[in-house]
Amino acid sequence: MRLDVDQFYGIEIEEFPAQIAQVALWLMDHQMNQAVSEEFGRYFARLPLKKSPTIVHGNALQLDWASIVPAEHLSYILGNPPFGGSKYQTDAQRAEITGLFEGVPGAGILDYVTGWYIKAARFIKTSGPEAAARIRCALVSTNSITQGEQAGVLWPELLRLGAHIHFAHRTFQWSNEARGVAAVHCVIIGFALHNAQRKTIFDYDDPRGEPHALAAANINPYLVDAADIVLPRRDRPICPVPEIGIGNKPIDGGNYLFTAEEKADFLRAEPAAKKYFRRWIGSDEFINGYERWCLWLGDCPPDELRRMPEALKRVEAVRAFRLASKSAPTRKLAETPTRFHVENIPDAPCLVIPEVSSERRRFIPMGFMPPDTLCSNLVKIAPDATRYHFGVLNSTMHMAWVRYTCGRLKSDYRYSAGIVYNNFPWPETLTRPAATLSPRARGLKDAIESAAQGVLDARARFPGSSLADLYDPLTMPPALTKAHQALDRAVDAAYLAGTKGKDFANDAERVAYLFQLYQECTSLLPAEGQRARRRKRAS
């Protein structure tokens, strides 16, 4: 009864929806008046309409909010701004985000929705301490602003302005009834420039289901009950583990890549090229198990190449493709048409991590590949990885970290070296040189290696099944499920060694613990800039 429509202010970029919003507020006011009448048994109405909301027709990112609503009258800022991924923004939208985040490194990757976050925070900041102590915000957003690279760009600026997250709905799927509109994975973040004694995380066991509330001491940019940490893009892992990198990037216009049928046709015309074909895998080929082949001529002697006219045609096609590029570095590559732009060809088995994997899977399928297989730049490879590294990376512990920190391609996981792998805190007691491990630590590490081999053995029992078959939630064999459960027990034991902690109840507890370990690991590291200067001096 104490609320009236003139207490509401809004900004809408389209004229007709702006008019609808004003009428909708009157209708809602009428419905609430009816509810009051029923509650008190007395007719209550505000007729004739003497007050109206202030709905401004305009662009919220270009208008001065202070000219629309006085900050001293404001309590809440809320809304559902347009999401707009960086690759789908118009030139005008991209210019707006660039202007709002001027001087912020990496702002070009931000979603359009981030403009409302920075605009709201700055509006409150410039409105004075009284406003900062009172005004609270809540915005519906894409979940990408709490993951991957975007979190590392947006949140340092918000934290610098003094933002605190009061409540958050973790990722949920929001779809509407419009035909042809895809479901979007969203978060809702409530924040202010003052802190709150009570903070709540709304977690979803099923993104399509209902949430349950969890009390939190603090909510960080990844929507985890942990300290306000923002993961930077790192060149090297924070722990002494193998470095990972991308595979090979041909820039060949597809001339060196073949399906099994295309390879067979080519060899009928050019049988001498058989020894230069090598199996080729990217994320899709690795997970789904289908054949692709690469004609690798980088090591082919010139005299042999001249005797293979069909292969020479491919080399000439690659040269022409590169020369036609608008990129000067690509045109430069035309001088060496038999070589790839990026070459990463280990001489021993390497661990392969798909860059993109379905969010339906409990684990990103990873595995070892022989050195005669060429990996594309759509997978990450770790040439020096062991069964121990395979075990930790294939655990629920690591997957919890992935789910909270990785970027997304639509809703699929997008694994990265700089954000996910290089910032991941490994079990501290097991990453030391083998000779320095205590008997207990050696036993923990042996248990992980044994359980990792158990996962590989369980996969090998189904030679006709692809990794997609093995890790589909509906078709995952019980033997593989049990092997992963054994691996999880071994990895969890390694993380909990030396602590009084109980078993982890869920992913949120795991990630909160990993952020704590991250703080401990990085507190002893030199800054990235210092490390880079040391490498430069050493070289």
Coordinates of C-alpha atoms in Angstrom, one line a residue:
M1 CA 0.0 0.0 0.0
R2 CA 3.0 2.3 0.6
L3 CA 4.2 1.8 -3.0
D4 CA 2.9 3.7 -5.9
V5 CA 3.8 3.7 -9.6
D6 CA 5.6 7.1 -9.4
Q7 CA 8.3 5.4 -7.4
F8 CA 9.4 3.4 -10.5
Y9 CA 11.8 4.7 -13.2
G10 CA 12.8 2.8 -16.3
I11 CA 14.8 3.1 -19.5
E12 CA 13.7 1.3 -22.6
I13 CA 15.3 1.6 -26.1
E14 CA 12.2 0.8 -28.1
E15 CA 9.2 3.2 -28.0
F16 CA 6.4 0.7 -28.0
P17 CA 7.8 -1.5 -25.2
A18 CA 8.4 1.7 -23.2
Q19 CA 4.6 2.5 -23.4
I20 CA 3.8 -1.1 -22.5
A21 CA 6.0 -0.9 -19.4
Q22 CA 4.1 2.1 -18.2
V23 CA 0.7 0.5 -18.7
A24 CA 1.9 -2.8 -17.1
L25 CA 2.9 -0.9 -14.0
W26 CA -0.6 0.5 -13.7
L27 CA -2.1 -3.0 -14.2
M28 CA 0.2 -4.4 -11.5
D29 CA -0.8 -1.6 -9.2
H30 CA -4.4 -2.5 -9.8
Q31 CA -3.8 -6.2 -9.1
M32 CA -2.0 -5.3 -5.8
N33 CA -4.9 -3.0 -4.8
Q34 CA -7.3 -5.9 -5.3
A35 CA -5.1 -8.1 -3.1
V36 CA -5.2 -5.4 -0.4
S37 CA -9.0 -5.3 -0.7
E38 CA -9.3 -9.0 -0.2
E39 CA -6.8 -9.0 2.7
F40 CA -8.6 -6.2 4.7
G41 CA -12.2 -6.7 3.4
R42 CA -12.3 -3.2 2.3
Y43 CA -12.3 -1.8 -1.2
F44 CA -9.0 -0.1 -2.1
A45 CA -8.3 1.6 -5.4
R46 CA -6.3 4.5 -6.8
L47 CA -8.8 5.9 -9.2
P48 CA -8.7 8.2 -11.1
L49 CA -5.0 7.6 -11.9
K50 CA -3.1 10.6 -10.5
K51 CA 0.4 9.3 -10.6
S52 CA 2.5 7.6 -13.3
P53 CA 5.8 5.9 -13.6
T54 CA 8.8 7.6 -15.4
I55 CA 9.6 5.4 -18.3
V56 CA 12.2 7.0 -20.6
H57 CA 12.5 6.0 -24.2
G58 CA 16.3 5.9 -24.9
N59 CA 19.6 4.0 -24.8
A60 CA 20.4 3.1 -21.1
L61 CA 24.1 3.0 -21.9
Q62 CA 24.2 6.5 -23.4
L63 CA 21.8 8.3 -21.1
D64 CA 22.8 10.0 -17.8
W65 CA 20.9 8.0 -15.2
A66 CA 21.2 10.9 -12.7
S67 CA 19.1 13.0 -15.0
I68 CA 16.3 10.5 -14.9
V69 CA 16.2 9.5 -11.2
P70 CA 17.7 11.5 -8.3
A71 CA 20.1 9.2 -6.5
E72 CA 18.8 10.4 -3.1
H73 CA 15.4 8.8 -4.0
L74 CA 16.8 5.6 -5.3
S75 CA 16.9 2.2 -3.5
Y76 CA 17.1 -0.5 -6.1
I77 CA 18.5 -0.9 -9.7
L78 CA 17.3 -4.0 -11.4
G79 CA 16.7 -5.3 -14.9
N80 CA 17.2 -7.9 -17.6
P81 CA 19.6 -6.1 -20.1
P82 CA 20.3 -7.4 -23.6
F83 CA 23.0 -10.1 -23.4
G84 CA 24.9 -9.7 -26.7
G85 CA 28.1 -11.7 -26.9
S86 CA 31.1 -9.8 -28.2
K87 CA 31.0 -11.6 -31.5
Y88 CA 27.4 -10.8 -32.1
Q89 CA 27.3 -7.1 -31.2
T90 CA 26.7 -4.4 -33.7
D91 CA 29.4 -1.9 -34.4
A92 CA 27.4 0.7 -32.3
Q93 CA 27.1 -1.7 -29.4
R94 CA 30.8 -2.6 -29.5
A95 CA 31.7 1.1 -29.5
E96 CA 29.5 1.6 -26.4
I97 CA 31.3 -1.2 -24.5
T98 CA 34.7 0.1 -25.6
G99 CA 33.8 3.6 -24.4
L100 CA 32.5 2.4 -21.0
F101 CA 35.5 0.2 -20.4
E102 CA 38.1 2.7 -21.8
G103 CA 41.5 1.8 -20.4
V104 CA 40.4 -1.6 -19.2
P105 CA 42.6 -4.3 -20.9
G106 CA 40.7 -7.0 -22.8
A107 CA 37.4 -5.2 -22.8
G108 CA 36.8 -6.2 -26.4
I109 CA 35.7 -9.7 -25.3
L110 CA 33.0 -8.5 -22.9
D111 CA 29.3 -9.3 -23.4
Y112 CA 27.0 -6.3 -24.0
V113 CA 25.3 -6.9 -20.6
T114 CA 28.5 -5.9 -18.8
G115 CA 27.8 -2.3 -19.8
W116 CA 24.9 -2.2 -17.2
Y117 CA 27.2 -3.5 -14.5
I118 CA 29.8 -0.9 -14.9
K119 CA 27.2 1.9 -15.5
A120 CA 25.4 1.0 -12.3
A121 CA 28.5 0.7 -10.2
R122 CA 29.8 4.1 -11.4
F123 CA 26.5 5.8 -11.0
I124 CA 26.3 4.7 -7.4
K125 CA 30.0 5.6 -6.8
T126 CA 29.5 9.1 -8.1
S127 CA 26.3 9.6 -6.1
G128 CA 28.1 9.9 -2.8
P129 CA 28.6 7.7 0.3
E130 CA 24.9 7.8 1.4
A131 CA 23.8 6.4 -2.0
A132 CA 26.6 3.8 -1.9
A133 CA 25.4 2.7 1.6
R134 CA 21.8 2.3 0.4
I135 CA 21.4 1.4 -3.3
R136 CA 21.4 -2.3 -4.3
C137 CA 21.4 -3.8 -7.8
A138 CA 20.3 -7.1 -9.3
L139 CA 20.7 -8.0 -13.0
V140 CA 19.9 -11.0 -15.1
S141 CA 23.0 -11.9 -17.2
T142 CA 24.7 -14.5 -19.3
N143 CA 26.7 -16.9 -17.2
S144 CA 29.8 -16.1 -19.3
I145 CA 30.5 -13.0 -17.2
T146 CA 31.3 -15.2 -14.3
Q147 CA 33.6 -17.6 -16.2
G148 CA 36.7 -17.7 -18.3
E149 CA 38.4 -14.6 -19.6
Q150 CA 35.4 -12.3 -19.1
A151 CA 35.5 -12.7 -15.3
G152 CA 39.1 -11.6 -15.4
V153 CA 38.2 -8.4 -17.4
L154 CA 34.9 -7.3 -15.8
W155 CA 35.3 -8.1 -12.1
P156 CA 38.6 -6.4 -11.3
E157 CA 37.1 -3.1 -12.4
L158 CA 33.9 -3.7 -10.3
L159 CA 35.9 -4.8 -7.3
R160 CA 38.1 -1.7 -7.7
L161 CA 34.9 0.4 -7.5
G162 CA 34.0 -1.4 -4.2
A163 CA 31.4 -3.9 -5.5
H164 CA 30.2 -6.7 -3.2
I165 CA 28.0 -9.6 -4.3
H166 CA 25.1 -10.0 -1.9
F167 CA 23.2 -12.8 -3.6
A168 CA 23.6 -14.9 -6.7
H169 CA 21.7 -17.4 -8.7
R170 CA 24.2 -19.8 -10.2
T171 CA 23.7 -21.0 -13.8
F172 CA 20.1 -21.9 -14.7
Q173 CA 18.5 -22.3 -18.1
W174 CA 16.0 -19.7 -19.0
S175 CA 13.8 -20.1 -22.1
N176 CA 10.7 -18.3 -23.3
E177 CA 7.8 -19.5 -25.3
A178 CA 8.6 -17.6 -28.5
R179 CA 9.1 -19.9 -31.5
G180 CA 12.7 -20.5 -32.5
V181 CA 14.3 -18.9 -29.4
A182 CA 17.0 -20.9 -27.9
A183 CA 17.3 -21.5 -24.2
V184 CA 20.0 -19.3 -22.6
H185 CA 22.1 -20.2 -19.6
C186 CA 21.8 -17.3 -17.2
V187 CA 22.8 -16.0 -13.7
I188 CA 21.3 -13.4 -11.5
I189 CA 23.7 -11.3 -9.5
G190 CA 22.7 -9.0 -6.7
F191 CA 25.4 -6.5 -5.8
A192 CA 26.1 -3.2 -4.1
L193 CA 29.0 -0.9 -3.1
H194 CA 28.4 -1.8 0.5
N195 CA 28.8 -5.2 2.2
A196 CA 26.1 -7.3 3.6
Q197 CA 26.1 -9.5 6.7
R198 CA 24.0 -12.2 5.1
K199 CA 24.8 -13.5 1.7
T200 CA 23.0 -16.2 -0.2
I201 CA 23.9 -18.4 -3.2
F202 CA 21.0 -20.0 -5.0
D203 CA 22.3 -23.3 -6.5
Y204 CA 20.7 -25.5 -9.1
D205 CA 21.2 -29.2 -9.1
D206 CA 19.4 -29.2 -12.5
P207 CA 19.7 -26.0 -14.6
R208 CA 16.1 -26.5 -15.6
G209 CA 14.9 -27.1 -12.0
E210 CA 14.3 -25.1 -8.9
P211 CA 17.2 -23.6 -6.8
H212 CA 18.1 -24.2 -3.1
A213 CA 19.6 -21.5 -1.0
L214 CA 23.0 -21.7 0.6
A215 CA 24.3 -19.3 3.2
A216 CA 27.7 -17.8 2.2
A217 CA 30.4 -15.9 4.0
N218 CA 31.5 -14.3 0.7
I219 CA 30.5 -14.6 -2.9
N220 CA 33.3 -14.1 -5.4
P221 CA 33.1 -13.3 -9.1
Y222 CA 32.8 -17.1 -9.9
L223 CA 29.8 -17.3 -7.6
V224 CA 31.7 -19.4 -5.2
D225 CA 31.8 -19.0 -1.4
A226 CA 35.4 -17.9 -1.4
A227 CA 37.7 -14.8 -1.3
D228 CA 37.3 -12.2 -4.1
I229 CA 39.9 -13.8 -6.4
V230 CA 40.0 -13.1 -10.2
L231 CA 42.0 -15.6 -12.2
P232 CA 44.4 -14.0 -14.6
R233 CA 45.5 -15.4 -17.9
R234 CA 48.9 -17.1 -17.1
D235 CA 51.6 -18.3 -19.4
R236 CA 52.7 -21.1 -17.1
P237 CA 51.1 -23.3 -14.5
I238 CA 51.2 -22.1 -10.9
C239 CA 52.3 -25.6 -9.8
P240 CA 55.3 -27.7 -11.1
V241 CA 53.4 -29.7 -13.7
P242 CA 53.8 -30.2 -17.4
E243 CA 52.9 -27.2 -19.6
I244 CA 50.2 -27.7 -22.2
G245 CA 49.8 -26.0 -25.6
I246 CA 47.7 -26.3 -28.7
G247 CA 48.4 -28.8 -31.4
N248 CA 49.1 -28.0 -35.1
K249 CA 47.5 -25.1 -37.1
P250 CA 48.0 -25.8 -40.8
I251 CA 46.3 -22.7 -42.4
D252 CA 46.1 -24.8 -45.6
G253 CA 42.6 -24.2 -46.9
G254 CA 41.8 -27.8 -46.1
N255 CA 44.2 -29.1 -48.8
Y256 CA 46.3 -31.3 -46.5
L257 CA 43.3 -32.8 -44.6
F258 CA 41.4 -35.9 -45.8
T259 CA 38.6 -38.2 -44.8
A260 CA 39.3 -41.9 -45.0
E261 CA 37.6 -42.0 -48.4
E262 CA 39.5 -39.0 -49.7
K263 CA 42.8 -40.5 -48.6
A264 CA 42.0 -43.7 -50.4
D265 CA 41.2 -41.9 -53.6
F266 CA 44.3 -39.8 -53.3
L267 CA 46.6 -42.8 -52.8
R268 CA 45.2 -44.5 -55.8
A269 CA 46.5 -41.6 -57.9
E270 CA 49.7 -41.0 -55.7
P271 CA 50.7 -44.3 -53.9
A272 CA 54.1 -43.0 -53.0
A273 CA 52.5 -40.5 -50.6
K274 CA 51.3 -43.2 -48.3
K275 CA 54.1 -42.9 -45.8
Y276 CA 53.4 -39.1 -45.5
F277 CA 49.9 -39.6 -44.2
R278 CA 49.3 -39.3 -40.5
R279 CA 46.2 -39.6 -38.4
W280 CA 44.7 -36.2 -37.6
I281 CA 42.5 -35.4 -34.6
G282 CA 40.8 -32.3 -33.2
S283 CA 38.2 -32.3 -30.4
D284 CA 35.4 -33.7 -32.6
E285 CA 37.6 -36.5 -34.1
F286 CA 39.0 -37.4 -30.8
I287 CA 35.7 -37.6 -28.9
N288 CA 33.6 -39.1 -31.6
G289 CA 36.3 -41.5 -33.0
Y290 CA 36.0 -40.9 -36.7
E291 CA 38.9 -40.9 -39.1
R292 CA 40.6 -37.9 -40.6
W293 CA 44.1 -37.8 -42.1
C294 CA 46.7 -35.3 -42.8
L295 CA 49.3 -35.2 -45.6
W296 CA 52.3 -34.0 -43.7
L297 CA 55.0 -33.0 -46.1
G298 CA 57.1 -30.9 -43.8
D299 CA 59.8 -33.5 -43.6
C300 CA 59.5 -34.7 -47.2
P301 CA 62.8 -34.4 -49.1
P302 CA 62.5 -32.1 -52.2
D303 CA 63.5 -34.9 -54.6
E304 CA 60.7 -37.2 -53.4
L305 CA 58.2 -34.3 -53.4
R306 CA 59.0 -33.5 -57.0
R307 CA 58.2 -37.1 -58.0
M308 CA 54.7 -36.8 -56.5
P309 CA 52.7 -34.6 -58.9
E310 CA 49.4 -34.9 -57.0
A311 CA 51.1 -33.9 -53.7
L312 CA 52.7 -31.0 -55.5
K313 CA 49.3 -29.8 -56.6
R314 CA 48.3 -29.7 -52.9
V315 CA 51.4 -27.7 -52.0
E316 CA 50.7 -25.2 -54.8
A317 CA 47.1 -24.9 -53.7
V318 CA 48.2 -24.1 -50.1
R319 CA 50.7 -21.6 -51.4
A320 CA 48.0 -19.9 -53.5
F321 CA 45.5 -19.9 -50.5
R322 CA 48.0 -18.2 -48.2
L323 CA 49.0 -15.6 -50.8
A324 CA 45.4 -14.7 -51.2
S325 CA 45.0 -13.9 -47.5
K326 CA 44.5 -10.3 -46.3
S327 CA 46.8 -11.1 -43.4
A328 CA 50.5 -10.2 -44.0
P329 CA 51.8 -13.0 -41.7
T330 CA 49.7 -15.5 -43.6
R331 CA 51.1 -14.3 -46.9
K332 CA 54.6 -14.7 -45.5
L333 CA 53.8 -18.4 -44.7
A334 CA 53.4 -18.9 -48.5
E335 CA 57.2 -19.0 -48.7
T336 CA 57.1 -22.4 -46.8
P337 CA 53.9 -24.0 -48.1
T338 CA 54.8 -27.5 -46.8
R339 CA 55.0 -26.3 -43.2
F340 CA 52.2 -25.5 -40.8
H341 CA 51.7 -22.1 -39.2
V342 CA 51.9 -23.7 -35.8
E343 CA 53.8 -27.1 -35.4
N344 CA 53.6 -29.1 -32.2
I345 CA 54.6 -32.6 -33.0
P346 CA 55.8 -34.6 -29.9
D347 CA 58.1 -37.6 -30.4
A348 CA 56.4 -39.6 -27.6
P349 CA 52.8 -40.3 -26.5
C350 CA 51.1 -37.1 -25.3
L351 CA 48.0 -36.4 -23.2
V352 CA 45.2 -34.9 -25.4
I353 CA 42.5 -32.6 -23.9
P354 CA 39.6 -31.5 -26.1
E355 CA 39.1 -27.8 -26.2
V356 CA 35.3 -28.1 -26.5
S357 CA 33.2 -30.7 -24.8
S358 CA 29.5 -31.1 -24.1
E359 CA 28.3 -29.9 -20.7
R360 CA 26.2 -33.0 -20.4
R361 CA 29.3 -35.1 -19.7
R362 CA 30.5 -35.4 -16.1
F363 CA 34.1 -35.5 -17.4
I364 CA 35.9 -34.0 -20.3
P365 CA 37.1 -37.1 -22.2
M366 CA 40.9 -37.0 -22.2
G367 CA 43.5 -39.6 -23.3
F368 CA 46.9 -40.5 -24.5
M369 CA 47.7 -40.5 -28.2
P370 CA 50.7 -42.0 -30.0
P371 CA 53.4 -39.8 -31.6
D372 CA 52.4 -40.7 -35.1
T373 CA 49.1 -38.9 -34.6
L374 CA 49.0 -35.2 -35.4
C375 CA 46.8 -33.1 -33.2
S376 CA 45.0 -30.0 -34.4
N377 CA 44.9 -26.6 -32.7
L378 CA 41.4 -27.6 -31.5
V379 CA 42.9 -29.7 -28.7
K380 CA 45.4 -29.1 -25.9
I381 CA 48.3 -31.4 -25.6
A382 CA 50.7 -32.2 -22.8
P383 CA 53.7 -34.1 -24.1
D384 CA 55.2 -34.8 -20.7
A385 CA 52.1 -35.8 -18.9
T386 CA 52.0 -39.1 -16.9
R387 CA 49.3 -41.3 -15.5
Y388 CA 49.3 -39.1 -12.4
H389 CA 48.5 -36.0 -14.4
F390 CA 45.9 -37.9 -16.4
G391 CA 44.3 -39.0 -13.1
V392 CA 44.0 -35.6 -11.5
L393 CA 42.7 -34.0 -14.7
N394 CA 40.1 -36.7 -15.1
S395 CA 38.8 -36.4 -11.5
T396 CA 35.6 -34.7 -10.3
M397 CA 37.9 -32.3 -8.4
H398 CA 39.4 -30.9 -11.6
M399 CA 36.0 -31.0 -13.4
A400 CA 34.5 -28.9 -10.6
W401 CA 37.2 -26.3 -11.2
V402 CA 36.5 -26.5 -15.0
R403 CA 32.8 -26.0 -14.6
Y404 CA 33.3 -22.8 -12.5
T405 CA 36.2 -21.2 -14.3
C406 CA 36.2 -22.2 -17.9
G407 CA 34.6 -20.2 -20.7
R408 CA 31.7 -21.6 -22.6
L409 CA 30.9 -22.2 -26.3
K410 CA 27.1 -21.9 -26.0
S411 CA 26.8 -24.2 -22.9
D412 CA 29.7 -26.5 -23.8
Y413 CA 32.9 -26.4 -21.8
R414 CA 35.7 -24.5 -23.5
Y415 CA 39.0 -25.7 -21.9
S416 CA 41.8 -23.2 -21.8
A417 CA 45.5 -23.3 -20.8
G418 CA 45.8 -19.7 -19.6
I419 CA 42.7 -19.6 -17.3
V420 CA 41.8 -23.1 -16.4
Y421 CA 44.9 -25.3 -16.5
N422 CA 47.6 -22.8 -15.5
N423 CA 45.6 -21.5 -12.5
F424 CA 44.6 -25.0 -11.3
P425 CA 46.0 -25.8 -7.8
W426 CA 47.3 -29.4 -7.7
P427 CA 47.7 -31.5 -4.5
E428 CA 50.6 -29.6 -3.0
T429 CA 52.3 -32.6 -1.3
L430 CA 52.5 -34.6 -4.6
T431 CA 53.9 -32.0 -7.0
R432 CA 57.4 -32.1 -5.5
P433 CA 60.2 -34.2 -7.1
A434 CA 59.6 -37.9 -6.6
A435 CA 62.8 -38.3 -4.5
T436 CA 61.6 -35.8 -1.9
L437 CA 58.1 -37.4 -1.4
S438 CA 57.4 -38.9 2.0
P439 CA 56.2 -42.5 2.0
R440 CA 52.7 -41.3 2.7
A441 CA 52.8 -38.9 -0.2
R442 CA 54.3 -41.6 -2.5
G443 CA 51.4 -43.9 -1.5
L444 CA 48.8 -41.2 -2.3
K445 CA 50.4 -40.6 -5.7
D446 CA 50.7 -44.3 -6.5
A447 CA 47.0 -44.6 -5.6
I448 CA 46.1 -41.9 -8.2
E449 CA 48.3 -43.5 -10.8
S450 CA 46.7 -47.0 -10.2
A451 CA 43.2 -45.5 -10.3
A452 CA 44.0 -43.6 -13.5
Q453 CA 45.1 -46.9 -15.1
G454 CA 41.9 -48.4 -13.9
V455 CA 40.0 -45.7 -15.9
L456 CA 42.1 -46.5 -19.0
D457 CA 41.6 -50.2 -18.6
A458 CA 37.8 -49.7 -18.2
R459 CA 37.7 -47.8 -21.5
A460 CA 39.8 -50.5 -23.2
R461 CA 37.1 -53.1 -22.4
F462 CA 34.9 -51.4 -25.0
P463 CA 37.1 -51.1 -28.1
G464 CA 34.2 -50.4 -30.5
S465 CA 32.9 -47.5 -28.4
S466 CA 34.0 -43.9 -28.9
L467 CA 34.7 -41.6 -26.0
A468 CA 31.3 -39.9 -26.8
D469 CA 29.7 -43.3 -26.3
L470 CA 31.6 -44.0 -23.1
Y471 CA 31.0 -40.6 -21.5
D472 CA 27.4 -40.1 -22.5
P473 CA 25.4 -40.0 -19.2
L474 CA 22.9 -42.4 -20.6
T475 CA 25.4 -45.0 -22.0
M476 CA 28.4 -44.7 -19.7
P477 CA 29.3 -48.3 -18.7
P478 CA 29.0 -49.2 -15.0
A479 CA 32.7 -50.4 -15.1
L480 CA 33.8 -47.0 -16.2
T481 CA 31.6 -45.3 -13.6
K482 CA 33.2 -47.4 -10.9
A483 CA 36.7 -46.7 -12.2
H484 CA 36.0 -42.9 -12.0
Q485 CA 34.6 -43.3 -8.5
A486 CA 37.8 -45.0 -7.4
L487 CA 39.8 -42.3 -9.1
D488 CA 37.8 -39.6 -7.3
R489 CA 38.5 -41.2 -3.9
A490 CA 42.2 -41.3 -4.6
V491 CA 42.4 -37.7 -5.8
D492 CA 40.2 -36.4 -2.9
A493 CA 42.4 -38.3 -0.4
A494 CA 45.5 -36.5 -1.9
Y495 CA 43.8 -33.1 -1.5
L496 CA 42.6 -33.8 2.0
A497 CA 45.9 -35.3 3.2
G498 CA 47.2 -33.4 6.2
T499 CA 43.9 -31.5 6.8
K500 CA 41.0 -32.2 9.2
G501 CA 38.5 -31.6 6.4
K502 CA 35.6 -34.0 5.7
D503 CA 34.8 -35.4 2.3
F504 CA 33.5 -32.9 -0.2
A505 CA 29.7 -32.8 -0.3
N506 CA 29.5 -31.1 -3.7
D507 CA 31.3 -29.2 -6.4
A508 CA 30.8 -25.9 -4.6
E509 CA 32.8 -27.2 -1.6
R510 CA 35.5 -28.5 -3.9
V511 CA 35.9 -25.2 -5.7
A512 CA 35.9 -23.2 -2.5
Y513 CA 38.7 -25.4 -1.2
L514 CA 40.6 -25.0 -4.5
F515 CA 40.3 -21.2 -4.4
Q516 CA 41.8 -21.4 -0.9
L517 CA 44.7 -23.5 -2.2
Y518 CA 45.1 -21.1 -5.2
Q519 CA 45.6 -18.3 -2.7
E520 CA 48.3 -20.3 -0.9
C521 CA 50.0 -21.3 -4.2
T522 CA 50.0 -17.8 -5.7
S523 CA 51.1 -16.0 -2.6
L524 CA 54.6 -17.4 -3.1
L525 CA 54.8 -16.7 -6.8
P526 CA 56.4 -13.6 -8.4
A527 CA 54.1 -11.4 -10.3
E528 CA 53.7 -12.2 -14.0
G529 CA 55.6 -9.1 -15.0
Q530 CA 58.5 -9.9 -12.7
R531 CA 58.7 -13.5 -14.0
A532 CA 58.7 -12.2 -17.6
R533 CA 61.6 -9.8 -16.8
R534 CA 63.6 -12.6 -15.1
R535 CA 63.1 -14.8 -18.2
K536 CA 64.3 -12.0 -20.4
R537 CA 67.4 -11.4 -18.3
A538 CA 68.2 -15.1 -18.2
S539 CA 68.0 -15.4 -22.0

